[in-house]
Structures are given as C-alpha cells and as structure tokens.
Coordinates of C-alpha atoms in Angstrom, one line a residue:
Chain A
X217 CA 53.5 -4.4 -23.1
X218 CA 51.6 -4.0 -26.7
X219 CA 49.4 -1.1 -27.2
X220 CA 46.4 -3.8 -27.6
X221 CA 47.5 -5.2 -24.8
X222 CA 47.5 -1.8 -22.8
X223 CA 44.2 -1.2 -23.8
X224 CA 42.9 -4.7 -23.4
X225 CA 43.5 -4.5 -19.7
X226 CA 41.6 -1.0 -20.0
X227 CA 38.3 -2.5 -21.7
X228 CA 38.7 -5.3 -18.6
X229 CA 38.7 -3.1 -16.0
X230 CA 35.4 -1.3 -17.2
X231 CA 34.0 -3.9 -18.1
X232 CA 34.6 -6.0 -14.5
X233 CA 32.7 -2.7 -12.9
X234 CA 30.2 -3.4 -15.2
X235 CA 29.7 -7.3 -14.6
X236 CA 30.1 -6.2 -10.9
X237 CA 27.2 -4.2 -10.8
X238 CA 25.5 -6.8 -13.1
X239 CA 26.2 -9.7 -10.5
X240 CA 25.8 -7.9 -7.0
X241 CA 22.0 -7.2 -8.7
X242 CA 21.4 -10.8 -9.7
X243 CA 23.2 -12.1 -6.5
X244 CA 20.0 -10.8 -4.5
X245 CA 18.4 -13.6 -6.2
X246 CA 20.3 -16.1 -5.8
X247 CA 21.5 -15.5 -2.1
X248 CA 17.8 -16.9 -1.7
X249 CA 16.3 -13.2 -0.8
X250 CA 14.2 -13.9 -3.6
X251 CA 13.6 -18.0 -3.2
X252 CA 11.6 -20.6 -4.5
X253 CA 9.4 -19.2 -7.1
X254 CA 10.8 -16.6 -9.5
X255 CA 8.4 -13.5 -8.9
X256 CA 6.7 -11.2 -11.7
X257 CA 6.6 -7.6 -11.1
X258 CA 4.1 -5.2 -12.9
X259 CA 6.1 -1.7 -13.5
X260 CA 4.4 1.0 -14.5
X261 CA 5.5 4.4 -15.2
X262 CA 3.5 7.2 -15.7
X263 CA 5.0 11.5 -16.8
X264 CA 3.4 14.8 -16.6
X265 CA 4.5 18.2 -16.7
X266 CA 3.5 21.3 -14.4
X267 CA 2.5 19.1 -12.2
X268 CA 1.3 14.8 -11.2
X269 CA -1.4 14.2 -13.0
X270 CA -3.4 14.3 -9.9
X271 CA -3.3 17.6 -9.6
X272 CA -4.0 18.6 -13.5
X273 CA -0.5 18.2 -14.9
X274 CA -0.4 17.5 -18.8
X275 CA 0.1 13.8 -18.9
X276 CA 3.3 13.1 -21.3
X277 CA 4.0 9.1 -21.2
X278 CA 3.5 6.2 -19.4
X279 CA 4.9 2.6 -19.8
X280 CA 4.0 -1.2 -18.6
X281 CA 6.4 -4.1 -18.3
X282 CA 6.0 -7.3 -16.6
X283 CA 8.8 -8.6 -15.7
X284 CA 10.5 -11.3 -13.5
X285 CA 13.3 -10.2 -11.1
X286 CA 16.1 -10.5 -13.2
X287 CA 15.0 -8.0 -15.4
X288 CA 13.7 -5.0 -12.9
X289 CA 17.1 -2.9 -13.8
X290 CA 16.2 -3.0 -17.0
X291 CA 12.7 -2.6 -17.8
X292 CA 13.1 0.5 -15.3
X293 CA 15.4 2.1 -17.0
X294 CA 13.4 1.6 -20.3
X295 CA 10.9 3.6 -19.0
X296 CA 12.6 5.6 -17.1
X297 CA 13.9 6.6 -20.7
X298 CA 10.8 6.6 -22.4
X299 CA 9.4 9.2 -20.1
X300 CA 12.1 11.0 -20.8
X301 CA 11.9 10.8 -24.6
X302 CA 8.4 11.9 -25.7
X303 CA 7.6 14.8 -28.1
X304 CA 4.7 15.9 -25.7
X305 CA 7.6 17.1 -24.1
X306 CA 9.7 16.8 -20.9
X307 CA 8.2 15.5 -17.8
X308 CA 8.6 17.4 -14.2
X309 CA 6.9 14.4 -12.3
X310 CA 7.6 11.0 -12.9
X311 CA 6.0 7.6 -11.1
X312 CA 7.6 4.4 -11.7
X313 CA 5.8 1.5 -9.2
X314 CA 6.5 -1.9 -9.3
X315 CA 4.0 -4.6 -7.3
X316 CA 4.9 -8.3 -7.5
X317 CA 2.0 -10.5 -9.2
X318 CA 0.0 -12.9 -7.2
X319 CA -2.1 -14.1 -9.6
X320 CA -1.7 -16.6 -12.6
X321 CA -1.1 -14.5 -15.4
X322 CA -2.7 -15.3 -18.3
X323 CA -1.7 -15.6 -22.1
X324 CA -3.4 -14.5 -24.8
X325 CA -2.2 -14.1 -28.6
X326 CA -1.6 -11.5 -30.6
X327 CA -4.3 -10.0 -32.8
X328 CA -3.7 -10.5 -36.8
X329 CA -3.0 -7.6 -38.5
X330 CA -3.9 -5.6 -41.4
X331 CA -2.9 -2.1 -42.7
X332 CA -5.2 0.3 -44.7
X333 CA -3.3 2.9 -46.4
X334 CA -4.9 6.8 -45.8
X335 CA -3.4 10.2 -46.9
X336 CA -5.5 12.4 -45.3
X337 CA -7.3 12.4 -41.8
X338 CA -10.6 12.5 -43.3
X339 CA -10.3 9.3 -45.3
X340 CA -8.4 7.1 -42.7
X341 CA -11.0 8.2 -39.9
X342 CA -13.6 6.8 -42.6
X343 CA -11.7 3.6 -42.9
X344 CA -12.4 3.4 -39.1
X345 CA -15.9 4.0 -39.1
X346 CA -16.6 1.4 -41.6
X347 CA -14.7 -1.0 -39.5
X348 CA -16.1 0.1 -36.6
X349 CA -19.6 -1.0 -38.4
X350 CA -18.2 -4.4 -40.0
X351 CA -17.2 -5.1 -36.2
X352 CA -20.7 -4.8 -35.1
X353 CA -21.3 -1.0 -34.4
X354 CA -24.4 0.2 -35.4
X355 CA -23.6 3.4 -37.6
X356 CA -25.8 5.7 -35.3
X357 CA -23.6 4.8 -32.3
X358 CA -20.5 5.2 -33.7
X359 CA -21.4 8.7 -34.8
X360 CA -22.1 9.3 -31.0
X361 CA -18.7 8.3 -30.2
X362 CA -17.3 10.1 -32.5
X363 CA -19.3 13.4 -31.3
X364 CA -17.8 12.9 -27.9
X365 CA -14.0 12.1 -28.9
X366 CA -12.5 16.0 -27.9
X367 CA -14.1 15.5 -24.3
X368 CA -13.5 11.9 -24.3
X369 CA -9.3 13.0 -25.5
X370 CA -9.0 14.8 -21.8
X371 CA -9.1 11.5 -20.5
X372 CA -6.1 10.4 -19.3
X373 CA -6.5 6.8 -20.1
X374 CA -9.1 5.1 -22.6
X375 CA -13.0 5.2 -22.3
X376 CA -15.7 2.5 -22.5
X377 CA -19.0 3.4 -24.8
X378 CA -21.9 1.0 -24.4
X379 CA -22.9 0.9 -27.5
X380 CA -26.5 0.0 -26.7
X381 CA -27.1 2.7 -24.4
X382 CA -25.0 5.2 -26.2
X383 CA -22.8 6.6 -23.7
X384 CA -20.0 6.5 -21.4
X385 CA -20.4 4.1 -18.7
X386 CA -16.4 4.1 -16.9
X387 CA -17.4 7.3 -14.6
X388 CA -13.5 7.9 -14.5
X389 CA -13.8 11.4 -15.5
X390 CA -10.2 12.6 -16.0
X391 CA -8.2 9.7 -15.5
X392 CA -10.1 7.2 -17.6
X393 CA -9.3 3.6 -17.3
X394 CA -5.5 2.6 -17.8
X395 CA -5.0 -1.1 -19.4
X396 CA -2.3 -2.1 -17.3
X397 CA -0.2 -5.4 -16.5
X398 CA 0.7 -6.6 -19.6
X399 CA 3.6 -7.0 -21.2
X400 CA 4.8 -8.9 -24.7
X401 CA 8.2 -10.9 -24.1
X402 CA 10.6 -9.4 -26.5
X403 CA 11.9 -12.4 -27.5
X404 CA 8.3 -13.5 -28.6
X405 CA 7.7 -10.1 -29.9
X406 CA 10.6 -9.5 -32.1
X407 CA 9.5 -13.4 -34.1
X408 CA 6.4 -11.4 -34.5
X409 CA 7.7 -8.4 -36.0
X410 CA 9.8 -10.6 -38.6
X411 CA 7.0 -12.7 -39.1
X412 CA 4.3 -10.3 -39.8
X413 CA 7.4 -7.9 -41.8
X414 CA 6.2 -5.2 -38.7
X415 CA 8.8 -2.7 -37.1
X416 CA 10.2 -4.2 -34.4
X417 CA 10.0 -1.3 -31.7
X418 CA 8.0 -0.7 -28.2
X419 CA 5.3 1.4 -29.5
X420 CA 3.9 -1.1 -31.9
X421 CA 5.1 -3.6 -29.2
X422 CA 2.7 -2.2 -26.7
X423 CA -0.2 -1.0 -29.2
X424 CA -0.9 -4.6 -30.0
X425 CA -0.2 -5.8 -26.5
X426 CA -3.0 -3.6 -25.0
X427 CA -5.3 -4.2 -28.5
X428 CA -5.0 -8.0 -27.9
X429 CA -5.6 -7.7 -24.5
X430 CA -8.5 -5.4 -24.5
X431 CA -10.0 -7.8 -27.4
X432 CA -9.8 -10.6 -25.2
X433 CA -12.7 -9.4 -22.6
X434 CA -16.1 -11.2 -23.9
X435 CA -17.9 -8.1 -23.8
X436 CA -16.0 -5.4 -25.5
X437 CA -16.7 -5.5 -29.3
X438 CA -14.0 -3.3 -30.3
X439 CA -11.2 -0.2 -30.3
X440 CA -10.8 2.6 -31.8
X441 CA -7.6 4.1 -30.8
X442 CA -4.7 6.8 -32.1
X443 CA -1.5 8.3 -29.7
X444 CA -1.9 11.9 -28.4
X445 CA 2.0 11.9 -29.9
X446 CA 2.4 14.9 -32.0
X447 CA 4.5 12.9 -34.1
X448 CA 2.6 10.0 -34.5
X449 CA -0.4 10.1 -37.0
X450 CA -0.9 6.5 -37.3
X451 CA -3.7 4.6 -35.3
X452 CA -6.0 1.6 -35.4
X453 CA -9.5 -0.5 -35.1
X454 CA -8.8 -3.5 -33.1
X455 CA -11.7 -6.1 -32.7
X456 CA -11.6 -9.8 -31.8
X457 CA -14.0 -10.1 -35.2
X458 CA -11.4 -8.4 -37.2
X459 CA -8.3 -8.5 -35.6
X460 CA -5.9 -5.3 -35.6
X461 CA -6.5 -3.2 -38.3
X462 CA -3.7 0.1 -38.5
X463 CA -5.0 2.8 -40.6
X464 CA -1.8 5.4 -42.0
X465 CA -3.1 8.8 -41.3
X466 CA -6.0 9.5 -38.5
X467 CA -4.9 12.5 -37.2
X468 CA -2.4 15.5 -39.0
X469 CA 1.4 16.0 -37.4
X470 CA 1.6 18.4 -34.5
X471 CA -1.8 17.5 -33.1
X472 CA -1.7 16.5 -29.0
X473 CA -5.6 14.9 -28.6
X474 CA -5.4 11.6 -28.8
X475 CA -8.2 8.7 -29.0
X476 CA -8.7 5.4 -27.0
X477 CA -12.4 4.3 -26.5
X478 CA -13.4 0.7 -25.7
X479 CA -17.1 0.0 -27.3
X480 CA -19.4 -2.9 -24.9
X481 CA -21.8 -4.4 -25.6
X482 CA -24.4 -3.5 -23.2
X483 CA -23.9 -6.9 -21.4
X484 CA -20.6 -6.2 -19.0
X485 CA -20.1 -5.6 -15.5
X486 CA -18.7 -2.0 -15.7
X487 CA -16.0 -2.7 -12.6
X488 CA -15.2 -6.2 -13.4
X489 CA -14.1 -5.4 -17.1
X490 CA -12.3 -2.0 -15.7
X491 CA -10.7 -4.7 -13.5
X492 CA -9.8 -7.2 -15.8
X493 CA -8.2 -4.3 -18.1
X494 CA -6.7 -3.0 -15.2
X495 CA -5.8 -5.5 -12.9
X496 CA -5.4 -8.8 -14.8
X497 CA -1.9 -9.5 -15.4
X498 CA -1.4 -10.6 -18.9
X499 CA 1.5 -12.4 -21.2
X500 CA 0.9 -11.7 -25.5
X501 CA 2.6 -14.6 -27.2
X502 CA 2.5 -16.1 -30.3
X503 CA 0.2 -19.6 -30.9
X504 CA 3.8 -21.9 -31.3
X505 CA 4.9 -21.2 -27.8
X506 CA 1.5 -21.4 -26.2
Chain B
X37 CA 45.5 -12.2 -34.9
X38 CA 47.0 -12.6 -30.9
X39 CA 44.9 -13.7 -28.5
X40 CA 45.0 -10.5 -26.6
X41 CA 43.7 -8.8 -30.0
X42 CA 41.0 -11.2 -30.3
X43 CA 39.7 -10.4 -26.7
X44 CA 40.7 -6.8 -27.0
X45 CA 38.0 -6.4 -30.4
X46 CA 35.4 -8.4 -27.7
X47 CA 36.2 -6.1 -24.8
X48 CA 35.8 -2.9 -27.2
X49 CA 32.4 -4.0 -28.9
X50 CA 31.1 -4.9 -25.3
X51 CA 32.2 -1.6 -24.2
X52 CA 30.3 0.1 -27.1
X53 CA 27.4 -1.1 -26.7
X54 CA 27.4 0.4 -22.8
X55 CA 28.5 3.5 -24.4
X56 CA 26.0 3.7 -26.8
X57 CA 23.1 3.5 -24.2
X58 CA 24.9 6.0 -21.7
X59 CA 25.1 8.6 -24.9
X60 CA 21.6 8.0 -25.9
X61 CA 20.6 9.1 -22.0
X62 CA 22.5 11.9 -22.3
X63 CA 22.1 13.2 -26.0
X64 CA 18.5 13.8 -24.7
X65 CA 20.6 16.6 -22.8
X66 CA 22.4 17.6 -25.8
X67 CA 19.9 17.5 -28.2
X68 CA 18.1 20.8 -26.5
X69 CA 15.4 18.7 -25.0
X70 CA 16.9 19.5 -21.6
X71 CA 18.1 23.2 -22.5
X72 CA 19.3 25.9 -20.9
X73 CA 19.3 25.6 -16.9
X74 CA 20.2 22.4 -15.9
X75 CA 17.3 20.8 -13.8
X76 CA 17.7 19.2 -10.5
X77 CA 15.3 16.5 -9.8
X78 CA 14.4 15.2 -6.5
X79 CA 14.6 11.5 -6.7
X80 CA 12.1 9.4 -3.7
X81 CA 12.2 5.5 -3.2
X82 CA 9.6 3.7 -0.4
X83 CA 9.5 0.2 -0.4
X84 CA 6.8 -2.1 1.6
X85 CA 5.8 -5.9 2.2
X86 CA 1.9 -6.8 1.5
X87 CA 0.7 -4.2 0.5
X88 CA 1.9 -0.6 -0.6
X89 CA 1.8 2.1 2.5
X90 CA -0.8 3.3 2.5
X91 CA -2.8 0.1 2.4
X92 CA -1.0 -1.0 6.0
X93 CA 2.1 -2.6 4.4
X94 CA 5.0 -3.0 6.3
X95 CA 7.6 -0.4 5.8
X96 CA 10.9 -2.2 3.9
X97 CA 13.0 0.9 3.1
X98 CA 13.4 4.6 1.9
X99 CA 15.4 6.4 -0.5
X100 CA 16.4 9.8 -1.5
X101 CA 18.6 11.5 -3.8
X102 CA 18.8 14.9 -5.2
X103 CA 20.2 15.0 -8.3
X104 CA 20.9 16.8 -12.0
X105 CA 19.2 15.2 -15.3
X106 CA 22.5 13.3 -16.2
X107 CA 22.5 11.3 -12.5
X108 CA 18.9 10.3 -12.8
X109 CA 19.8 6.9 -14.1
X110 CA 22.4 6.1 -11.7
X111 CA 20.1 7.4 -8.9
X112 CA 17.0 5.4 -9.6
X113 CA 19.0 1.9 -10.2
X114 CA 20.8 2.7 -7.1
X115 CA 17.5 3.4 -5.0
X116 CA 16.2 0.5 -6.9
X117 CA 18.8 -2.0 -6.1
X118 CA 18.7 -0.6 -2.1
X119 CA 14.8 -1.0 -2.0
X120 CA 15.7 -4.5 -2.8
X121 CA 18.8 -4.9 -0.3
X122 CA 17.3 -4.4 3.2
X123 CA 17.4 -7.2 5.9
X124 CA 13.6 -6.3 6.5
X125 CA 13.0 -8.6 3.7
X126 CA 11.7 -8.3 0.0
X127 CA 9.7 -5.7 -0.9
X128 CA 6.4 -6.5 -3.0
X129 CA 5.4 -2.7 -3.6
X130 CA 8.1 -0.1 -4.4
X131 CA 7.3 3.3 -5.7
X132 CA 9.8 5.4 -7.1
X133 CA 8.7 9.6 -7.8
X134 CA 11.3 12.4 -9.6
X135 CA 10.1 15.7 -9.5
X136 CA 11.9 18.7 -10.9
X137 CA 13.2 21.2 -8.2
X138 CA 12.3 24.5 -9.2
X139 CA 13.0 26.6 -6.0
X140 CA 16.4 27.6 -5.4
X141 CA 18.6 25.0 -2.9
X142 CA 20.1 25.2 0.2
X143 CA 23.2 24.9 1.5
X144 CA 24.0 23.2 4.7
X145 CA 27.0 22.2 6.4
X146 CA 27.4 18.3 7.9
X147 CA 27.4 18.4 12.1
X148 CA 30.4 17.8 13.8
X149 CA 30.5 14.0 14.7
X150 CA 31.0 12.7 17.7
X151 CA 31.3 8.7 18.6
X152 CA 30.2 6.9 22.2
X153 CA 31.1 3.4 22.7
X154 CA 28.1 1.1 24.8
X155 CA 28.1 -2.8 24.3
X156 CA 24.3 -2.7 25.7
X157 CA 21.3 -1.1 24.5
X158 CA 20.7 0.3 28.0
X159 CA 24.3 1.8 28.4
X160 CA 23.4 3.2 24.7
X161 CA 19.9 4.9 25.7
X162 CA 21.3 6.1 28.8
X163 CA 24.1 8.3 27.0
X164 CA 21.6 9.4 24.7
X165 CA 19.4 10.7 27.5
X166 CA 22.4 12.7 28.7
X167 CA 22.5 14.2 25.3
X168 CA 19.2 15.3 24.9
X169 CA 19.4 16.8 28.2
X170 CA 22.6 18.5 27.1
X171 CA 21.3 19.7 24.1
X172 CA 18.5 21.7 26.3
X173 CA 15.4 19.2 27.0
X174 CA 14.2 18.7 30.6
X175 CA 14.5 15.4 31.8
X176 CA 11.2 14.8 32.6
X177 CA 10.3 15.8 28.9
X178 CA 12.4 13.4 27.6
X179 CA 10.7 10.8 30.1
X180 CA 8.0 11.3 28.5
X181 CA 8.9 10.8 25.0
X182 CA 10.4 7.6 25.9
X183 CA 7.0 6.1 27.2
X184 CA 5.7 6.3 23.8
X185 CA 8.6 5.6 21.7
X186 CA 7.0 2.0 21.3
X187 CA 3.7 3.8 19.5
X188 CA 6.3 6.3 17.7
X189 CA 7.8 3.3 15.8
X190 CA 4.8 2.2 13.7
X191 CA 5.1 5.5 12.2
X192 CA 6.7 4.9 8.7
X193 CA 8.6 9.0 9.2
X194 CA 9.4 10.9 12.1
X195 CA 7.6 12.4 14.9
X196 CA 7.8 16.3 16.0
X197 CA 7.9 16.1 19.9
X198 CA 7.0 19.6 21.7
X199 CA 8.9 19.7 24.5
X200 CA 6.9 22.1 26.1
X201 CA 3.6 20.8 25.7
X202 CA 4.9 17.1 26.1
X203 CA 3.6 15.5 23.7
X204 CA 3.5 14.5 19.8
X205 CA 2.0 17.4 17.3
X206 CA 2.5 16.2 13.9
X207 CA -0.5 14.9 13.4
X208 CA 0.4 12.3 10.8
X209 CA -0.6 9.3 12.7
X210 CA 1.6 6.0 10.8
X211 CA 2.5 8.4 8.3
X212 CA 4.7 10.5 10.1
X213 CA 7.2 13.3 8.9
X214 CA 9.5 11.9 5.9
X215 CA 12.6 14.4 5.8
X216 CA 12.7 14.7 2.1
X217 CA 14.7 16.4 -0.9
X218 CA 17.9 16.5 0.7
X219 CA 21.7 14.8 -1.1
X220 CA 25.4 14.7 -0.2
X221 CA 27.1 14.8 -3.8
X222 CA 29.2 11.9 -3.6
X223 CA 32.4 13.8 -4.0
X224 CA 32.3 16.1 -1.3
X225 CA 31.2 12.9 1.4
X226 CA 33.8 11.4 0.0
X227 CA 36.4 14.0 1.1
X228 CA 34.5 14.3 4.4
X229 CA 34.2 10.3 5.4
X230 CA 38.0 10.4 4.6
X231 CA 38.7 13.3 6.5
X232 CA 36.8 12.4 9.8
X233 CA 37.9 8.5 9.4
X234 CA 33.9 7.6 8.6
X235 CA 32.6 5.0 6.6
X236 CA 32.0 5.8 3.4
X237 CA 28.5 4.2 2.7
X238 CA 25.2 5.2 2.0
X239 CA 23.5 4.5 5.2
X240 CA 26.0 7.4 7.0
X241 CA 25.8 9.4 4.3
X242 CA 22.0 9.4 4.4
X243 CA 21.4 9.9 8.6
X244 CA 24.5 12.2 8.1
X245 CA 22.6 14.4 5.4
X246 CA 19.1 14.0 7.6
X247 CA 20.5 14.8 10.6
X248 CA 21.6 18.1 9.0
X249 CA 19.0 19.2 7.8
X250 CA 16.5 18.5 10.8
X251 CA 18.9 20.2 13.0
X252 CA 18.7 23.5 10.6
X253 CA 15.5 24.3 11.2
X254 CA 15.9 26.9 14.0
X255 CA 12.4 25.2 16.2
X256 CA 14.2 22.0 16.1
X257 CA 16.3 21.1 19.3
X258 CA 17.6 17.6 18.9
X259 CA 16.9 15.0 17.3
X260 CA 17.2 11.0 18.7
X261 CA 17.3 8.2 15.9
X262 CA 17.9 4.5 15.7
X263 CA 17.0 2.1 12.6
X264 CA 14.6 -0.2 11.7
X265 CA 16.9 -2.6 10.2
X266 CA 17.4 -5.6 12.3
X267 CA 20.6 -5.8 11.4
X268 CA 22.0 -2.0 12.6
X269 CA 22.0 -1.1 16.3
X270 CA 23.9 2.0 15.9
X271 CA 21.9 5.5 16.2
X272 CA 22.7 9.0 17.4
X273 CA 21.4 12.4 18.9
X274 CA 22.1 15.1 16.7
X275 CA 21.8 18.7 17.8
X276 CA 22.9 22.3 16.9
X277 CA 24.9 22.1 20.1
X278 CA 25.8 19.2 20.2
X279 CA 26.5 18.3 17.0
X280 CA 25.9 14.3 15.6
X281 CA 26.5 12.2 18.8
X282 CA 27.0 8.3 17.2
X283 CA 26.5 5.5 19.9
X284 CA 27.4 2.4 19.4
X285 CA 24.7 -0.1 20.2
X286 CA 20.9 1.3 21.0
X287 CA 19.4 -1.8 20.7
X288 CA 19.8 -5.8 20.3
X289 CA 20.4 -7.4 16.9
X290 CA 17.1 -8.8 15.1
X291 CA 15.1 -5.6 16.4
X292 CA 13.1 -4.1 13.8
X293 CA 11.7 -1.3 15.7
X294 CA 13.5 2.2 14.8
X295 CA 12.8 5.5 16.4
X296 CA 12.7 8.6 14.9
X297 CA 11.6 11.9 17.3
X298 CA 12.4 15.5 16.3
X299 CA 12.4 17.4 19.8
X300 CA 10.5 20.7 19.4
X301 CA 10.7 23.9 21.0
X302 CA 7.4 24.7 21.0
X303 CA 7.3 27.6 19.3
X304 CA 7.3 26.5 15.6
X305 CA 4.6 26.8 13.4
X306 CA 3.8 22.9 12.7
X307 CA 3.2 22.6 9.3
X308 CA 5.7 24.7 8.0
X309 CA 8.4 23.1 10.0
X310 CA 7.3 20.0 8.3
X311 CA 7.0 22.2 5.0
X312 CA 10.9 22.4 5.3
X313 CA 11.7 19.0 6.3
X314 CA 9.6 17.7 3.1
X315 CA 10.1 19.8 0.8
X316 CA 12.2 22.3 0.9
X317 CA 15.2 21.1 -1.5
X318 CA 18.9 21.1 0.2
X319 CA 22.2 19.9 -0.5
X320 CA 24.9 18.8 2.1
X321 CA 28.1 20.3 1.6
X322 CA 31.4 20.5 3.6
X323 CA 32.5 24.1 4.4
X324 CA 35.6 24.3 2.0
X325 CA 33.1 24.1 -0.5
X326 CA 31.0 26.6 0.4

C-alpha cells in the first residue's frame, strides 16, 4: 500500500468520527423527535468573573443567536468561545440558555451606514452629539445623558432616556435592559459586509443587528452606543432618521466603561418597548431576500 | 494525480479545517489567557418542556460534568446533545451554567456493585426494601417513605428522608436536592465498566458517580433510586454497607415517575449535608488510582 494511500485511510477514519458525531446530532431531527415544523431557538450566553452577575460579578461577554435546530452545536460553541475570548478577561461563571420561539419572528433590514473618521475621544464624542441633535435630540438633553453616562456604564445592559422628561425611565438598576432574540443569518450577513466593503466579523455582525433592531421600535429616536472592550475604541449613533453612523475613536484603548443608552420619545410604554427589545424575536436581512 | 491522492488532498483540507478550530480553543490555553493552574470547571445541564423550571415546566433531563478548560467544549456539546436525547420528549428550555472550581476536590472511590434480577416491579421494590432494611432502616420507616414516594417524584432533585423523625426535611418542595459537581474521568470508568463487566455508558456512569458521593456523606444511610425516563426500569439502593445494589426492573416501561430519597440518620445538620451534595466538587476514581 502507497504512503498516500496509508494516510488516506487515516484522514477517513477521523473524518467518519467526525461525520458520526455530525449525523447522530442531525439524526434527532430527522427520527421525527423534532417533527413538523423546524423550531427556532434563542441562545443566549452571558460571562462574569468573581462571581454570576447576580451576585455583583464583573460582566465580561454575552452573545445572541437564533437559530433553528440544525445549527444548536454550533452557535453554542460560538459563544461558548466568545465568552471565552474577551479582553475583559476570563470568565468564572458562564450561562448559555436556549428557549425555542413561539412567536413569528419578525424581519427587519439592516440600517445604512456611514463612518466618521475621529483621532481623539473628544472629537468623535462630538461627532456623536451633533448627531444625536440632527436625529432629533434637543442639545440640552443630550448633555443630560451625557452627565449620567459613568453611572449609566454600571449597567449591565443598555438604558432608555426619555428625552422629554430627561431621565432614566427602565428602573433596571444594575442589569439594564438586554436586547435579546435577534440574530443576522450569516449568509445574509456576509452579502452585506461585501456589499457595504464592511469587515465581515461577529462584532460588527451583532452591533448592527441590535442597532437595526432597536431602531425599529416607533418610539425610540436613537442610540448612542460604544463596547466596554478595552480593545475596542470604536462606537456609533444609530437612528431610524440617520441610519448607523460608526464614529473611529469614542473612547481611548484600555478603558472598561462602556455606553449603550436608548433615547424615547416621551410617548412609549416603558415595559412594552423593554419587551419588544427583549422579548421580540427578530431576523436582520437585506431588502432582496425580504 | 491517483484517485486516492485526489481524495487524500480532500480528506487532509477537511481535516484542517477541524484542526484549526480545536487549536484556536486551545491556543486560548496557550496563549497565557488560561495561565498557571489549570482550572476545573463545573459543567450543569437542566432541560424542561413548557416552560423553564422554575416556571412549572416539566423536568426533560440533567447533566453534569466536571471538567479542565481544554474538556469544556466536548462537555457542553455532549450535555447539549443528551438534553436533546431523552425519551421524555424535546426540551423547549435548556440552561447550561460552567463555574470555576476553586476549592480543592475530592476523591472518592465507586461502591462495590451488586446486581438482582426481578421481571416485575413488585419483585424489584420488594428486594429493595430488603436492602434498605439491611443497610440499617427500620421497616416501618421505610413504610413510610414509600407512602409518599408518589409526592417525592414531582420533585425535579432528591429528597433527604430522616429516618428517625419519619419524614422529609429538605425543605425544597419541587426543587429538591440536585447532587451536583461531581465526574468520573472517562478513562478510569472505562477501566472500571471493563473490569466489573458494566456498561460503559453515560447513564451508569452518572448514578454510579451519584451514588458515590451521596453515600460519602457520613449522615447519609442509603440511598433508593429509579429514573424518570420511561424507557429505563432499572434502579438500585446504594449504601456504605451495602454497596450499589442494581435491580433489574422497578417499574413498568412508559412510567415517567422516578424516585430519588436519600435516607438520613437524623443527626445531620440539613443544609450542610445538602451543602456537600451541591456543591462540594468531587471526582470518582477507582482505587489503583488513588
């Protein structure tokens, strides 16, 4: 027998193991455990370190997918991954919980973008106000935002400001409110990505998933959002007036606060849009496959 | 080219790409991320039907592992893919938790096994009767256990059972006690299922690994267990005397009701005998190794 063909029969054997694996997974669907209608599962994954976050741990990552059956294994193990590969370290509690989706999902497009070159902080957090403004802020209520962002930074997830009565109207304290159930088909993504000449990786993936669908509920105007990643300085304005505008430099490198506030208009139902960002399950795809 | 080269270049590239992902998991480890000691993590599946736990779903299945960074993958797709793979039907909440272990792990040794034949469920209760009274319960106490083992299956863990005062005292009402943060490294079950002519699945290994640890705790007499998978009729009484009594059939096929009692001596202090079955972290391992 030929070395290649020694070796072939190698690769074959670890690759059968493989395939086995593969098909004993998919076979639960087939074998009609999972019949008739192919369910949707929201995963979500959240990391902390010294402790859950529930009891004060320092939240490091967290993920959404929404995915049919067939592809559980993997979008678990992508965040299963991702938690494990943050610069706000490495995580000592880690939640990943799937729940199948009831509900129609809805689809909703992706925002059009724009990108403002800034080399400092200063000037790219000036780019947002004057956004924020051309979106519909008045000026005097943005500065309040902006005089709350360290507290509103503890929050785990984003924060709503009515921008009529000037405040803070999510009463979720620590945790904030997490956009959840939404996912971007990667398929549908990456035609995006080559479309709009945009990197073609999961955090600008999900960014513009949760900016489109944030942009999508009537009475939120716009938001102003950048990642408590050390490592990532860049962040954006995202409004359904002006779409998703990314903005180079907001923060400096090394710093861990972060920013994700959702300004209303005065008009919304506080739990209904918490439950629409929350709850609502929700596909981003571009307008030729809608 | 040959043919055999042709599909030898496939098999390699298909392997490489497997490869690639597996060293990207485990650079992580490499790349100082994960430095120094390497940390165990303890790895916890529940699965449920309607709605999670908590919110009265049924119970669909349980997992847990105990295992080093470099396992985690393997470990959650496995407790993913079993979650998914239980008669009981198709779970539409799972939630999967890792936590780091930072307290130092025990050691325990696997009981003795033991097997009893019985083609009925009553010939099956009746031996195990025997066997709690062998292991040191009075009869009448285990009479009374039985009466409520009906209201002792909607609990989702075990129940602590005081023989002395005759009667329940966990206190977790549907909850129950879930005997947590225990593993039986593959390897050394292995050895053992081959040694004592056992089958060398997951189920066995998991009673077997349970079973262990209950009986360590020095308040706990006996415990008597049967699934709540329809499709498993097999249970046991495992003691420190007695060691892990299998018997064959303890109930009829298509039964979901499973049973779980841990017989108490009434001198424990309650919550920290359910301190160590939850939490304190312990790994089953045949003596050789020890």
């Amino acid at each position: 027998m030929t070395y290649s063909e020694k070796a072939l029969i190698f690769c074959i054997s670890v690759n059968l193991k493989f395939i086995l694996v593969h098909i004993n997974f998919q076979s639960k669907r087939k074998e009609g455990n999972i019949c008739g209608k192919k369910p949707t599962y929201s995963v979500r994954m959240r990391a902390s370190r010294n402790a859950p976050h529930e009891q004060g741990g320092k939240h490091i990552s967290g993920g959404e997918r929404l995915i049919t059956y067939s592809g559980l294994q993997e979008a678990v193990d992508g965040l299963l991954h991702k938690g494990f590969s943050h610069s706000r370290g490495i995580p000592d509690f880690m939640q990943i919980q799937l729940e199948s989706i009831n509900e129609p999902i809805e689809t909703i497009r992706p925002l059009p973008v724009a990108f403002h070159q800034s080399d400092t902080p200063e000037k790219g957090q000036a780019i947002a106000r004057k956004l924020l403004q051309k979106a519909g802020i008045p000026p005097h209520m943005i500065e309040k935002a902006y005089e709350n962002i360290a507290e509103y930074a503890e929050a785990r997830g984003a924060v709503l400001f009515d921008i009529r009565a000037g405040e803070r109207i999510d009463g979720r304290g620590n945790r904030g409110v997490r956009v959840s159930r939404m996912d971007w088909p990667s398929h549908d993504f990456q035609k995006w990505a080559f479309t709009h000449n945009m990197p073609e990786n999961s955090r600008i993936k999900e960014a513009h998933a949760i900016a489109a669908k944030v942009c999508a509920h009537p009475g939120i105007i716009a938001e102003l959002c950048w990642s408590d990643d050390p490592d990532y300085i860049t962040g954006y304005v995202a409004a359904k007036k002006l779409g998703y505008q990314r903005i180079a430099k907001m923060k400096n490198a090394g710093d861990e606060s972060g920013c994700r506030i959702f300004f209303t208009d005065g008009s919304i139902d506080t739990e209904s849009c918490i439950h629409f960002l929350e709850k609502q399950p929700v596909f981003i795809q571009r307008e030729e496959n809608i």
